[in-house]
Short mmCIF file of C-alpha atoms in Angstrom, two decimals:
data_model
loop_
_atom_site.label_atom_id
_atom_site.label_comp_id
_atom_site.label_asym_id
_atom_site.label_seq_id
_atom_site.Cartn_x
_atom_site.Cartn_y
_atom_site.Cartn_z
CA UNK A 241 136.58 -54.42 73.03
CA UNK A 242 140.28 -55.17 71.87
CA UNK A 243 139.17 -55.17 68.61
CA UNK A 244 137.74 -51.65 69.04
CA UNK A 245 140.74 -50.18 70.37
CA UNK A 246 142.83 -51.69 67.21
CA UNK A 247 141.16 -49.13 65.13
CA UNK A 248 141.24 -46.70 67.29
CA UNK A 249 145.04 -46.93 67.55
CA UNK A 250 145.60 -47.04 63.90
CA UNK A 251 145.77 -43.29 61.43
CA UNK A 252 143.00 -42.59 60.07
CA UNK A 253 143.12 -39.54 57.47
CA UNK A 254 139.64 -39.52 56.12
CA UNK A 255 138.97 -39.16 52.85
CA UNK A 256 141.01 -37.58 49.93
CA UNK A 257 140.81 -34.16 48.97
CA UNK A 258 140.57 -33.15 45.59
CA UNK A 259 143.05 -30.69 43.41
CA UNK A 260 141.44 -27.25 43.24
CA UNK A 261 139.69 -26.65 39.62
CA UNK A 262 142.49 -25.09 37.16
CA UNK A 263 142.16 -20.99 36.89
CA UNK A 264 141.88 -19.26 33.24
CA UNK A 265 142.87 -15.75 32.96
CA UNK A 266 141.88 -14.22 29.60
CA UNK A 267 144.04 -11.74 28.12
CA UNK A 268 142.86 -7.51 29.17
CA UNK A 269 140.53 -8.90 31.82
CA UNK A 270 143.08 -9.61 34.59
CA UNK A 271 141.35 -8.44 37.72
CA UNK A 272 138.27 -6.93 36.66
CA UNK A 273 140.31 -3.94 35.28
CA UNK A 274 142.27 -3.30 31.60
CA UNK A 275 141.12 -0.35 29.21
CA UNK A 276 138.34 0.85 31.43
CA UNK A 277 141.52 1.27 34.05
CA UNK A 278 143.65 2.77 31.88
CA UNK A 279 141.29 5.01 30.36
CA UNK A 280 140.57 6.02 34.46
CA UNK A 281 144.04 6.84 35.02
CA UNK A 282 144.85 9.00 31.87
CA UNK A 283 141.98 11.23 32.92
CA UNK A 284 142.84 11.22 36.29
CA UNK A 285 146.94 12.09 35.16
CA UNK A 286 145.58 14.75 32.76
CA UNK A 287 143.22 15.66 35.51
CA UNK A 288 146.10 16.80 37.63
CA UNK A 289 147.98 18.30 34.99
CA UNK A 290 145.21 20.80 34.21
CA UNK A 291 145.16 21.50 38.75
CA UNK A 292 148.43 22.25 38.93
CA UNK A 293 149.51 24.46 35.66
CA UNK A 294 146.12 26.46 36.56
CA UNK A 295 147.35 26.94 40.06
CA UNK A 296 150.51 28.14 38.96
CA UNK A 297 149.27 30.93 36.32
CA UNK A 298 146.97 32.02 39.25
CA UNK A 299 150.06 32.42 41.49
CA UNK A 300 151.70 34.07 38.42
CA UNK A 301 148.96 36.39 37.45
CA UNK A 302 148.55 36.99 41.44
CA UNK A 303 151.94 37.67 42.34
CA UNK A 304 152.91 39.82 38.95
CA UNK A 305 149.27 40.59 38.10
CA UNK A 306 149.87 42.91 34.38
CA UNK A 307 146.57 45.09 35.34
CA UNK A 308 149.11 47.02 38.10
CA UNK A 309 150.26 49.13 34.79
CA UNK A 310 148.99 52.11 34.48
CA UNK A 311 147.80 53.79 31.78
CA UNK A 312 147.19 57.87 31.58
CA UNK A 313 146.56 59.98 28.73
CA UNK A 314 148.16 63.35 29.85
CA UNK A 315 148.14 65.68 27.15
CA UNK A 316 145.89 66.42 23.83
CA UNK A 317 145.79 68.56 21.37
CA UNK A 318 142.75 68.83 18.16
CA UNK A 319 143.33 71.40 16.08
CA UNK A 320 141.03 69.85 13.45
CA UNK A 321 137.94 68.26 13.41
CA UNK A 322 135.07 69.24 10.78
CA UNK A 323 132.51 67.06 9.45
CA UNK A 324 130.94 67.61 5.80
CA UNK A 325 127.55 66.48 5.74
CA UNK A 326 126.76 66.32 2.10
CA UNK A 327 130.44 63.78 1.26
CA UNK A 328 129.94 62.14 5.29
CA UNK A 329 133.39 62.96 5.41
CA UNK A 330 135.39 63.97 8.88
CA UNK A 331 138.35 65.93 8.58
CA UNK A 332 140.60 65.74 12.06
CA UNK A 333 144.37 66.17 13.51
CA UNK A 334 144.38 64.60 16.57
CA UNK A 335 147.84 64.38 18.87
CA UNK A 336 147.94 62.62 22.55
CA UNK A 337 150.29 62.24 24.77
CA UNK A 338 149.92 58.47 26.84
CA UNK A 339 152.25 57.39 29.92
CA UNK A 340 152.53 53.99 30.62
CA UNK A 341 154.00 53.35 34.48
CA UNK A 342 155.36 49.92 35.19
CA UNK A 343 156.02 49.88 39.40
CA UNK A 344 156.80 46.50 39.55
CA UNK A 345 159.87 45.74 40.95
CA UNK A 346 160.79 42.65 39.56
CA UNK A 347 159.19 42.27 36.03
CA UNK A 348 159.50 44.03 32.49
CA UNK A 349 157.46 44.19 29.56
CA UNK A 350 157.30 43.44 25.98
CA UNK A 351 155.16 45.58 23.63
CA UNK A 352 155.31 43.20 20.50
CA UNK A 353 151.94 44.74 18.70
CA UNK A 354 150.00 48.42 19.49
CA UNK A 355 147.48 49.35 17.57
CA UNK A 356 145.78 52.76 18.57
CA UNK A 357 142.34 53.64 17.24
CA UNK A 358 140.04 56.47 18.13
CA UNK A 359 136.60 56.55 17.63
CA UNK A 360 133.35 59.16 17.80
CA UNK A 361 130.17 58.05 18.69
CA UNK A 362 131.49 54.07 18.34
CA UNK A 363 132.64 55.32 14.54
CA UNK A 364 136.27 54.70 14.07
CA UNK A 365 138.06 57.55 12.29
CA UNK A 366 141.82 56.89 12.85
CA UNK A 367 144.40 54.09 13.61
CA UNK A 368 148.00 54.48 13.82
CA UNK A 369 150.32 51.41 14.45
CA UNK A 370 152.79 52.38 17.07
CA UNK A 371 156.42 51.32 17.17
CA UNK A 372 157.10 48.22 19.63
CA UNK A 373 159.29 48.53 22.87
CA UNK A 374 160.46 46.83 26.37
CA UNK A 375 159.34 48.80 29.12
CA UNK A 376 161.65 47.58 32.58
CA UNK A 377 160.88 47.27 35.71
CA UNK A 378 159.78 50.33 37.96
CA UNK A 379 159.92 52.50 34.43
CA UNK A 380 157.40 55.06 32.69
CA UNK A 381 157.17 55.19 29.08
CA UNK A 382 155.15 58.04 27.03
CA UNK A 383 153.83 57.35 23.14
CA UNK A 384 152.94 60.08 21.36
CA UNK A 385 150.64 58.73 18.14
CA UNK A 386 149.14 61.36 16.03
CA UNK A 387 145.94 60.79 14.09
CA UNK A 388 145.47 63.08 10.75
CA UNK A 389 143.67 62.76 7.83
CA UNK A 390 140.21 62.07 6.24
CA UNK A 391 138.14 59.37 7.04
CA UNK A 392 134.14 58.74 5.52
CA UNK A 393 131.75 58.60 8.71
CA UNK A 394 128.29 57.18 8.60
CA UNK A 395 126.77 59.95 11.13
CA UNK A 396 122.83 59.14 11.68
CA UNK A 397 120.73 61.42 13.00
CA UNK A 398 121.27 61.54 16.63
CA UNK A 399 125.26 61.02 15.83
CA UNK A 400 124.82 64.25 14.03
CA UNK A 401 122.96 66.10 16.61
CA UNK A 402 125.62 65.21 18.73
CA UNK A 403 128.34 66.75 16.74
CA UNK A 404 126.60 69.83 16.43
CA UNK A 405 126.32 69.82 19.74
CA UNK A 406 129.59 69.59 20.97
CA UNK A 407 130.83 71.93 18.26
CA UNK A 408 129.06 74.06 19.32
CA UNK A 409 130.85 74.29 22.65
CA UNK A 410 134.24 73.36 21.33
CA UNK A 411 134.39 70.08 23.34
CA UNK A 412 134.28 66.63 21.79
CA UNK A 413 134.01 63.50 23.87
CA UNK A 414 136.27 60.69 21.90
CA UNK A 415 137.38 57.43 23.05
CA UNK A 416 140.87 55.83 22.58
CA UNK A 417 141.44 51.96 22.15
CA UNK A 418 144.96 50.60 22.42
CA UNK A 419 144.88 46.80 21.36
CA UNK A 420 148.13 45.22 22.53
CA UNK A 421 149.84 41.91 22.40
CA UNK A 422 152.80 41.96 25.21
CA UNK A 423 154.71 39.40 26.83
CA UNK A 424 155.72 39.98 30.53
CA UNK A 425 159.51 39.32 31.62
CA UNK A 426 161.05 37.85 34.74
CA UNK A 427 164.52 36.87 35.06
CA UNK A 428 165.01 35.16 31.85
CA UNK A 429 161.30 33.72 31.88
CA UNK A 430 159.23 34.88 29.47
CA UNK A 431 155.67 34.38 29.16
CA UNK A 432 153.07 33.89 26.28
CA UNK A 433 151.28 36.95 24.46
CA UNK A 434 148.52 38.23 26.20
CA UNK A 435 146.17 40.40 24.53
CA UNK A 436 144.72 43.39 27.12
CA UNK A 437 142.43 46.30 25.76
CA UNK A 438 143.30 50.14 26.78
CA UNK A 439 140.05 52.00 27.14
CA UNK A 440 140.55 55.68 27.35
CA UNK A 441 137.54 57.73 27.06
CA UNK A 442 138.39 61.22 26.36
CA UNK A 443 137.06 65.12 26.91
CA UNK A 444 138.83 66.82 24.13
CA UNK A 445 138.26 70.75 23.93
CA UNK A 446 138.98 72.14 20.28
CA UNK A 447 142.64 74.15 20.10
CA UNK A 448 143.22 77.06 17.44
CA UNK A 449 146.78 78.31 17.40
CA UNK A 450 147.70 76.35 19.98
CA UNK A 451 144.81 77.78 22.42
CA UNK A 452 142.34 75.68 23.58
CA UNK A 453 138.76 76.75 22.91
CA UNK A 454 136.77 75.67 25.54
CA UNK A 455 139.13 74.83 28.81
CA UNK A 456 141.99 72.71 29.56
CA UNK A 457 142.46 68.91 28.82
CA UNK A 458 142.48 67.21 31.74
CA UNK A 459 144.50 64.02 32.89
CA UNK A 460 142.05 61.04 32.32
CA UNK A 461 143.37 57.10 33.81
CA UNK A 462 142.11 54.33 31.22
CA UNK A 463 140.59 50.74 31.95
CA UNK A 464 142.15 47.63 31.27
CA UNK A 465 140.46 45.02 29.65
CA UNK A 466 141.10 41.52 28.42
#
């Protein structure tokens, strides 16, 4: 029994424990991550990017939206417009006036590039480049192109009937198409060019010395397109 308890009384630790097993790391493994990581997080920054400049030209275009500008062609005057069959040539002196009205408050407007065309029955038979201008805040601008000359116009059949048509009454339905490049102002911030579309389509009654023909031209508002 006392030779029990001698053991009993002594320290017992068991037996040793081994050193863990060394740990490699190879080199773009690290934790399970590296390119495929990387890659992950470039998408995810560009990601971002892409949410928050869209966000912002939505406020922009929301808070200083360009389509408030109005557009109104006011005043017209054709003295001229004959078509020769046998050359398909159309002779015409066209003159409009267009107002422009800016009502925002805060914002102005450059017109780098206007190019007005006018066309019959989707024929084109005039453009005229206008002169560019900044139109300010809360401000109404009128252009005044002028479209003369001579112009070869393939009129088919039905094109042709038309024409005779509205000869015959002295009326002429003829669209306008302003193609602009502006560039809106705010404080010293200037935006990029945007590129909207004027659509004007017209009721044009034939004049002859200074008289109109066939009633008066009436006011007509134009579309905006982009």
């Amino acid at each position: 029994m006392a030779e029990k308890q001698s053991h009993l009384n002594g320290a017992y630790y068991g037996p040793s424990i081994p050193p863990p097993a060394p740990t490699y790391r190879f080199p773009g493994r690290g934790n399970g991550c590296g390119c495929g990581c990387l890659i992950c997080f470039l998408l995810e920054l560009i990601g971002t990017i892409v949410v928050i400049v869209g966000v912002a030209i939505l406020d922009f275009w929301l808070i200083f939206d360009p389509t408030r500008v109005n557009f109104y062609v006011t005043d017209s005057s054709l003295t001229q417009f004959d078509f020769t069959t046998n050359t398909n040539t159309l002779n015409y002196n066209l003159a409009l006036n267009i107002n422009i009205r800016n009502p925002n408050k805060k914002i102005g407007i450059y017109y780098d590039n206007i190019e007005a065309s006018v066309f019959f029955e989707d024929q084109r038979f005039g453009t005229e480049f206008l002169t560019p201008f900044y139109q300010g805040h809360k401000n109404t601008t009128i252009l005044s192109p002028v479209f003369k000359g001579q112009q070869l116009v393939l009129l088919g059949t039905r094109e042709l009937f038309v024409f005779n048509s509205e000869k015959s009454i002295g009326v002429y339905y003829i669209k306008v198409r302003l193609y602009l490049r502006i560039r809106i102002k705010l404080g010293k911030v200037k935006t990029w060019r945007i590129k909207p579309k004027i659509k004007c389509d017209l009721i044009v009654p034939l004049s002859s010395n200074g008289n109109s023909v066939a009633g008066t031209f009436q006011t007509t508002k134009c579309r905006i397109g982009f």
